[in-house]
């Protein structure tokens, strides 16, 4: 094949269903069945599901036998259904997120088909699947893929209601559908799943001069009845099971207080998402920089939109992103994946305004810098390991430096070389090169970085749990929060000072601290020790 025809073949591939299947396989599925569960989140969700099934209580999740009020029930039910089929395993807990991410991609594709065209739908789905943060949550046993699915479906329903009402078509079915998605989103993560659709829809309908339509939709009482029919039964059941503990723990602590205060040192800075956004959207952040001004000018200056002829489609998408970005930028607690609630419209905008040959270096610069950072990662880890003096950090960094001292030293620089090649390949349209780079990035993360990093940070936990399970007896933890240990041991692990005959899981650097807390005449005998993890049995000292 001649060099001049290669971009045509690339475009044909990228616009085919095969490319989407490849994205799902690499970004969502690869190694999801084998990598250890990560802590804290994956371990916490998985152990709560396992305990819920073990106790036969499908109403009130617990974590290490203590009530867990972090999230409503829907994700636990989904994981329980998966585990009942696949068993207590990594893929058993992660499969729901993979499925929900695929459904999110499919919903995005169908929405773009309705309001744009097939090429835009295809590119939007590719961009979504290959964005760095989406790849992380798609194969993680947490609630975020499910929440993003329902937020997206709710927002898509809102825009469909707007278009149907403007065109004089019936909206009753669409309203029922939208309220159902709001209800399911509420059962996934509570008020946030309703807050954003209500605020964005209000701003959008009012800005479009359709405030009466918005009021009709908001006061559509059959829709609220459907919403309540979805949400209320479980809330009644959890109240009957444990009183108002969930309502105080979830709605007050994990919603009101989490927004007002910084939890667990997560963020609290107005500029947090300006720093985080490039990594969340990598390798497409430069693409956003290249077309962002054009999108805003289109909305502000031109009476003609790219899709429906009036710019309202773009306005809806931009408002969706801005509301999410502004809300979490002012929040006391900030985490990178929160920004994803507002990234679905970004994926669509990038597809609508996909650059061909313009502003090439601006589009590629963030990717090249990121790829160079990854290329230097083995050396960065080695230097950091040599300079730290804290025992816990020393254990981790030494392990990571060793893990990345193998073939990663030349595999990661190859990704940087590929990024530069795509940038200088001037006959290759910008959007195509960035999507190809996204495929390589997903492969590098799933097959090179994640296996090495997770084997160091989580491998010892899984191995220690297997030793503890074989040894039997009571196991407790001391000043180490690794709920995946309980998943692999298939038993809850309370946190307290151990007594004679019990096993204790602790950090290696905290072993002397545990010894000092033991009753006189007791000592710790290590059953397993690797990196930062120690599992020991508390025994009576042998006297000569």
XYZ file of C-alpha atoms in Angstrom:
544
model
C 0.000 0.000 0.000
C 1.377 3.403 -0.965
C 2.033 6.012 1.703
C -0.529 8.328 0.125
C -3.273 5.738 0.531
C -2.418 4.774 4.107
C -4.433 7.605 5.750
C -7.473 6.487 3.742
C -7.085 2.935 5.045
C -6.642 4.268 8.590
C -9.819 6.314 8.317
C -11.726 3.306 6.970
C -10.541 1.269 9.942
C -11.343 3.967 12.512
C -14.863 4.386 11.136
C -15.569 0.642 11.186
C -17.186 -1.366 14.023
C -13.918 -3.270 14.401
C -12.214 -0.218 15.875
C -14.883 0.087 18.588
C -14.545 -3.594 19.454
C -10.780 -3.147 19.681
C -11.214 -0.151 21.995
C -13.468 -2.148 24.307
C -11.062 -5.097 24.313
C -7.956 -3.019 25.069
C -9.254 -0.143 27.212
C -12.072 -1.896 29.105
C -11.260 -5.616 29.252
C -7.524 -6.311 28.915
C -6.148 -7.752 32.203
C -9.352 -6.923 34.099
C -9.660 -10.627 34.966
C -6.174 -11.006 36.413
C -4.939 -7.798 38.056
C -5.451 -7.710 41.841
C -8.233 -5.516 43.167
C -6.945 -2.058 44.079
C -7.410 -0.334 47.401
C -9.152 1.484 48.803
C -12.153 1.828 46.466
C -12.213 -1.448 44.549
C -11.528 -3.419 47.689
C -14.211 -1.565 49.646
C -16.956 -2.014 47.027
C -16.040 -5.651 46.478
C -15.849 -6.569 50.154
C -19.145 -4.795 50.878
C -20.770 -6.844 48.119
C -19.194 -10.073 49.365
C -20.333 -9.448 52.946
C -23.815 -8.523 51.778
C -24.098 -11.850 49.973
C -22.517 -13.815 52.828
C -24.954 -12.352 55.372
C -27.932 -12.782 53.067
C -28.792 -9.112 53.623
C -29.304 -7.373 50.267
C -30.434 -4.118 51.885
C -27.621 -2.798 54.102
C -23.996 -3.130 52.944
C -21.222 -3.481 55.511
C -17.448 -3.254 55.246
C -15.491 -5.462 57.614
C -18.756 -5.932 59.532
C -19.223 -2.174 60.034
C -22.083 -0.350 58.237
C -20.981 1.191 54.932
C -22.907 4.330 54.041
C -20.772 5.642 51.190
C -23.177 4.785 48.344
C -26.761 3.651 47.740
C -27.475 0.077 46.802
C -27.577 -0.314 43.010
C -23.875 -0.983 42.356
C -23.821 -3.629 45.092
C -26.785 -5.404 43.534
C -25.085 -5.328 40.137
C -21.853 -6.751 41.560
C -23.770 -9.373 43.538
C -25.516 -10.554 40.367
C -22.170 -10.823 38.587
C -20.408 -12.602 41.453
C -23.265 -15.082 41.783
C -22.478 -16.163 38.214
C -18.682 -15.819 38.102
C -17.743 -16.361 41.728
C -15.622 -14.232 44.062
C -12.999 -13.130 41.558
C -11.559 -9.992 40.019
C -13.651 -10.310 36.866
C -16.724 -11.151 38.926
C -16.539 -7.792 40.670
C -15.338 -5.824 37.631
C -17.675 -7.167 34.952
C -20.554 -4.781 35.845
C -18.315 -1.753 35.273
C -17.175 -3.145 31.925
C -20.784 -3.718 30.861
C -21.909 -0.274 32.063
C -19.024 1.410 30.246
C -19.992 -0.363 27.024
C -23.623 0.713 27.510
C -22.418 4.282 28.137
C -20.500 4.151 24.851
C -23.538 2.720 23.029
C -25.821 5.406 24.474
C -23.374 8.103 23.366
C -23.233 6.599 19.878
C -27.035 6.477 19.523
C -27.458 10.033 20.823
C -24.981 11.326 18.256
C -26.803 9.380 15.537
C -30.035 11.136 16.486
C -28.582 14.638 16.570
C -25.534 14.464 14.291
C -24.356 11.729 11.925
C -22.699 8.312 11.953
C -19.136 9.620 11.586
C -19.589 11.919 14.556
C -21.134 9.074 16.567
C -18.214 6.788 15.760
C -15.534 9.350 16.624
C -17.290 10.374 19.851
C -17.424 6.734 20.957
C -13.740 6.250 20.132
C -12.724 9.376 22.040
C -14.796 8.352 25.031
C -13.431 4.813 25.184
C -9.811 5.890 24.782
C -9.778 8.774 27.279
C -7.444 7.868 30.108
C -9.872 8.250 33.019
C -12.653 6.353 31.251
C -10.317 3.399 30.781
C -9.596 3.387 34.509
C -13.207 3.405 35.713
C -14.391 1.003 32.989
C -12.407 -1.868 34.492
C -12.645 -0.864 38.154
C -15.085 -2.489 40.570
C -16.603 0.852 41.632
C -19.829 2.755 40.910
C -18.558 5.408 38.512
C -19.188 3.677 35.185
C -22.794 3.046 36.257
C -23.237 6.622 37.483
C -21.817 8.112 34.275
C -24.163 5.899 32.270
C -27.252 7.182 34.069
C -26.117 10.820 34.079
C -25.537 10.572 30.323
C -28.891 8.867 29.700
C -30.681 11.489 31.809
C -29.026 14.339 29.926
C -29.697 12.717 26.561
C -33.343 12.340 27.554
C -33.521 16.011 28.539
C -32.222 17.163 25.165
C -34.555 14.762 23.346
C -37.474 16.233 25.311
C -36.391 19.736 24.293
C -36.162 18.811 20.612
C -39.464 16.943 20.620
C -41.269 19.799 22.347
C -39.785 22.356 19.962
C -40.848 20.251 16.982
C -44.370 19.821 18.338
C -43.963 16.078 18.976
C -45.239 14.163 22.030
C -42.884 14.212 25.009
C -44.715 12.051 27.545
C -42.763 8.844 26.763
C -39.459 10.720 26.790
C -40.306 12.280 30.148
C -41.086 8.903 31.690
C -37.782 7.591 30.340
C -35.807 10.559 31.705
C -37.361 10.318 35.168
C -36.580 6.601 35.227
C -32.915 7.335 34.463
C -32.873 9.957 37.208
C -34.247 7.410 39.652
C -31.706 4.749 38.737
C -28.917 7.328 38.950
C -30.159 8.313 42.404
C -29.996 4.664 43.500
C -26.402 4.622 42.244
C -24.962 7.709 43.933
C -27.729 9.818 45.372
C -28.541 13.508 44.797
C -25.644 14.246 42.420
C -27.364 12.149 39.727
C -30.397 14.470 39.874
C -28.706 17.777 40.680
C -26.757 18.124 37.430
C -29.641 17.232 35.080
C -31.964 19.681 36.867
C -29.482 22.570 36.868
C -28.237 22.039 33.308
C -31.747 21.595 31.925
C -32.953 24.746 33.678
C -30.100 26.885 32.376
C -30.416 25.442 28.883
C -34.204 25.683 28.499
C -34.252 29.228 29.896
C -31.360 30.334 27.663
C -33.243 28.905 24.658
C -36.410 30.799 25.572
C -38.210 27.556 26.446
C -38.735 28.112 30.165
C -42.417 27.136 29.932
C -41.417 23.784 28.465
C -38.950 23.322 31.304
C -41.607 24.042 33.919
C -43.949 21.546 32.274
C -41.219 18.927 32.377
C -40.223 19.711 35.970
C -43.831 19.543 37.188
C -44.649 16.362 35.289
C -45.965 14.599 38.375
C -46.330 11.108 36.816
C -42.586 11.241 36.197
C -41.893 12.061 39.847
C -44.155 9.192 40.882
C -42.046 6.870 38.724
C -38.896 8.359 40.251
C -40.210 7.734 43.758
C -41.316 4.206 42.835
C -37.696 3.457 41.903
C -36.008 5.230 44.816
C -38.297 4.897 47.839
C -38.649 1.096 48.319
C -34.974 0.540 49.096
C -34.845 3.630 51.321
C -37.786 2.263 53.318
C -36.088 -1.135 53.543
C -32.772 0.287 54.753
C -34.600 2.445 57.326
C -36.444 -0.587 58.651
C -33.153 -2.490 58.793
C -30.931 0.088 60.517
C -32.973 3.160 61.367
C -31.720 6.549 60.221
C -28.027 5.575 60.221
C -27.778 5.455 56.418
C -29.538 8.809 56.016
C -27.167 10.478 58.474
C -24.088 8.746 57.103
C -24.775 9.125 53.396
C -26.830 12.291 52.934
C -25.211 14.373 55.666
C -21.638 13.081 55.783
C -20.997 11.896 52.234
C -22.987 14.616 50.440
C -23.430 17.829 52.440
C -20.222 17.587 54.490
C -18.168 16.187 51.602
C -19.028 19.217 49.467
C -18.441 21.710 52.264
C -15.244 20.165 53.638
C -12.158 18.388 52.357
C -12.370 14.650 53.015
C -9.238 12.502 53.307
C -7.069 15.275 51.869
C -8.767 15.139 48.446
C -8.474 18.538 46.800
C -10.258 21.661 47.935
C -8.442 24.007 45.483
C -10.190 26.105 42.834
C -7.550 25.218 40.238
C -7.619 21.476 40.940
C -9.508 20.481 37.783
C -7.450 22.789 35.599
C -4.483 20.615 36.573
C -6.358 17.317 36.441
C -8.280 17.806 33.164
C -5.302 17.089 30.847
C -4.803 13.670 32.453
C -8.513 12.840 32.550
C -8.862 13.531 28.802
C -5.436 12.321 27.666
C -4.558 11.943 24.777
C -7.325 14.312 23.627
C -6.728 17.376 25.799
C -4.688 19.059 23.086
C -7.550 18.353 20.674
C -9.822 20.247 23.093
C -7.394 23.180 23.149
C -7.264 23.188 19.361
C -11.037 23.341 18.840
C -12.274 24.966 22.074
C -12.116 28.500 20.759
C -13.943 27.503 17.588
C -16.766 25.931 19.600
C -17.212 29.010 21.770
C -17.135 31.346 18.763
C -19.753 29.200 17.071
C -22.085 29.543 20.025
C -21.445 33.252 20.582
C -21.284 34.692 17.060
C -22.948 32.496 14.503
C -26.703 32.013 14.153
C -25.990 28.636 12.559
C -25.110 25.568 14.578
C -23.360 22.568 13.188
C -26.263 20.200 13.722
C -29.746 21.639 14.035
C -29.044 25.013 12.486
C -29.234 27.242 15.565
C -26.263 26.408 17.796
C -28.432 25.053 20.610
C -26.868 21.604 20.470
C -23.436 23.031 21.202
C -24.879 25.298 23.888
C -26.421 22.334 25.684
C -23.146 20.416 25.598
C -21.046 23.364 26.795
C -23.466 24.162 29.632
C -23.348 20.540 30.749
C -19.561 20.619 31.025
C -19.359 24.078 32.620
C -21.889 23.289 35.355
C -20.029 20.125 36.380
C -16.618 21.815 36.196
C -17.741 24.848 38.224
C -19.567 22.778 40.838
C -16.668 20.498 41.655
C -14.087 23.274 41.389
C -15.836 24.934 44.331
C -16.251 21.665 46.253
C -14.317 20.956 49.422
C -13.613 17.369 48.298
C -12.219 16.810 44.814
C -11.248 13.647 42.979
C -10.173 13.307 39.332
C -13.052 11.061 38.268
C -15.649 13.621 39.383
C -14.829 15.573 36.219
C -16.053 12.652 34.101
C -19.650 13.561 34.959
C -19.189 16.488 32.615
C -16.949 14.864 29.992
C -19.596 13.086 27.900
C -20.474 16.392 26.179
C -16.762 17.037 25.628
C -16.455 13.747 23.744
C -19.315 14.844 21.481
C -17.887 18.319 20.904
C -14.503 16.885 20.004
C -16.168 14.583 17.475
C -18.232 17.416 16.009
C -15.202 19.673 15.583
C -12.604 17.036 14.777
C -9.522 18.788 13.394
C -8.125 17.642 10.082
C -4.799 19.439 9.606
C -5.142 22.712 11.522
C -3.343 23.544 14.812
C -1.498 20.249 14.701
C 1.209 20.998 17.253
C -1.219 22.456 19.791
C -3.316 19.301 19.493
C -0.312 16.998 19.970
C 1.771 18.918 22.522
C 0.049 17.659 25.722
C 0.224 14.077 24.440
C 3.928 14.347 23.611
C 4.700 15.796 27.054
C 2.704 13.018 28.710
C 4.425 10.349 26.612
C 7.841 11.781 27.520
C 6.862 11.676 31.190
C 5.963 7.989 30.832
C 9.218 7.338 28.979
C 11.131 8.766 31.930
C 9.049 6.901 34.513
C 11.586 4.100 35.227
C 14.325 6.652 35.884
C 11.998 8.853 37.954
C 11.078 5.892 40.155
C 14.714 4.866 40.567
C 15.769 8.370 41.628
C 12.802 8.751 43.981
C 13.574 5.383 45.602
C 17.183 6.393 46.201
C 16.237 9.668 47.864
C 13.383 8.721 50.178
C 14.101 7.791 53.783
C 10.590 6.949 55.001
C 10.252 3.161 55.361
C 6.782 2.833 53.799
C 7.667 4.978 50.782
C 10.994 3.143 50.494
C 9.247 -0.236 50.283
C 6.874 0.977 47.580
C 9.355 2.941 45.496
C 11.973 0.188 45.605
C 9.362 -2.269 44.384
C 8.124 0.029 41.645
C 11.647 0.877 40.484
C 12.447 -2.832 40.223
C 9.169 -3.601 38.442
C 9.852 -0.934 35.791
C 13.498 -1.854 35.305
C 12.700 -4.563 32.742
C 11.263 -4.198 29.232
C 9.305 -1.127 30.332
C 12.521 0.836 29.854
C 12.182 0.518 26.088
C 8.415 -0.042 25.714
C 7.494 3.288 27.292
C 9.904 5.336 25.118
C 8.403 3.620 22.064
C 5.065 5.211 22.925
C 6.744 8.628 23.005
C 8.322 7.951 19.610
C 4.935 6.962 18.191
C 3.348 10.176 19.502
C 6.017 12.267 17.755
C 5.612 10.262 14.536
C 1.866 10.934 14.490
C 2.529 14.623 15.090
C 4.975 15.001 12.185
C 2.956 12.811 9.796
C 1.384 15.761 8.056
C -0.799 13.796 5.646
C -2.518 12.059 8.582
C -5.512 14.065 9.861
C -5.028 15.254 13.419
C -8.044 13.467 14.851
C -6.999 10.155 13.323
C -3.480 10.386 14.719
C -4.782 11.181 18.184
C -7.227 8.269 18.125
C -4.398 5.930 17.060
C -2.306 7.369 19.885
C -5.233 6.697 22.206
C -5.211 3.037 21.215
C -1.490 2.815 21.920
C -1.946 4.658 25.206
C -4.662 2.215 26.303
C -2.391 -0.706 25.390
C 0.562 0.792 27.273
C -1.535 1.482 30.385
C -3.318 -1.895 30.391
C -0.412 -4.143 29.403
C 2.714 -2.318 30.650
C 1.984 0.167 33.433
C -0.973 -1.302 35.314
C 0.379 -4.869 35.696
C 3.682 -3.611 37.087
C 2.260 -0.924 39.379
C -0.606 -3.011 40.748
C 1.570 -6.074 41.298
C 3.736 -3.971 43.611
C 0.975 -2.112 45.433
C -1.612 -4.907 45.614
C 0.159 -8.182 44.901
C 1.457 -8.598 48.479
C -2.045 -7.979 49.852
C -3.516 -10.754 47.710
C -0.714 -13.140 48.662
C -1.010 -12.309 52.371
C -4.751 -12.962 52.225
C -4.168 -16.369 50.666
C -1.704 -17.241 53.456
C -4.172 -16.041 56.102
C -7.014 -18.039 54.583
C -4.920 -21.198 54.572
C -3.807 -20.607 58.157
C -7.346 -20.097 59.434
C -8.336 -18.517 62.721
C -9.175 -14.932 63.602
C -7.427 -12.199 61.632
C -7.364 -8.497 62.522
C -5.727 -5.460 60.950
C -3.703 -2.714 62.593
C -3.364 0.720 60.953
C -3.567 -0.571 57.397
C -6.612 0.035 55.203
C -6.668 -2.652 52.543
C -10.216 -4.018 52.216
C -9.207 -6.215 49.273
C -7.453 -8.380 51.900
C -10.880 -9.297 53.246
C -12.153 -10.052 49.749
C -9.347 -12.513 49.029
C -9.569 -14.055 52.497
C -13.377 -14.157 52.115
C -13.885 -12.990 55.674
C -14.228 -9.630 57.388
C -11.097 -8.194 59.000
C -11.790 -5.930 62.000
C -9.298 -3.254 63.009
C -7.955 -3.582 66.561
C -4.971 -4.708 68.614
C -4.530 -8.489 68.255
C -4.599 -10.932 71.159
C -2.902 -14.294 71.664
C -3.550 -16.802 68.895
C -4.792 -14.237 66.349
C -3.211 -13.203 63.059
C -2.560 -9.539 62.430
C -2.120 -7.716 59.141
C -0.096 -4.533 59.357
C 2.426 -2.430 57.526
C 5.946 -3.730 57.822
C 7.179 -0.424 59.254
C 4.465 -0.571 61.925
C 5.320 -4.035 63.194
C 7.294 -2.656 66.211
C 4.280 -0.509 67.063
C 2.017 -3.572 67.179
C 4.576 -5.466 69.287
C 4.617 -2.636 71.804
C 0.834 -2.831 72.173
C 0.728 -6.569 72.863
C 0.142 -7.931 76.327
C 3.298 -8.887 78.265
C 4.731 -12.223 77.263
C 3.355 -12.139 73.684
C 5.340 -11.849 70.479
C 4.712 -11.727 66.727
C 5.832 -14.548 64.464
C 5.795 -13.600 60.796
C 3.862 -15.877 58.483
C 4.306 -13.614 55.465
C 6.331 -10.494 54.803
C 6.837 -8.790 51.491
C 7.430 -5.131 50.703
C 5.214 -3.032 52.977
C 2.953 -5.926 54.088
C 3.414 -8.140 57.137
C 1.121 -10.936 58.325
C 2.044 -12.359 61.724
C 0.630 -14.650 64.392
C 0.580 -13.478 68.007
C 2.044 -16.194 70.215
C 3.309 -16.710 73.750
C 7.049 -16.174 74.046
C 9.044 -19.353 74.365
C 11.017 -19.311 77.626
C 14.367 -21.102 77.789
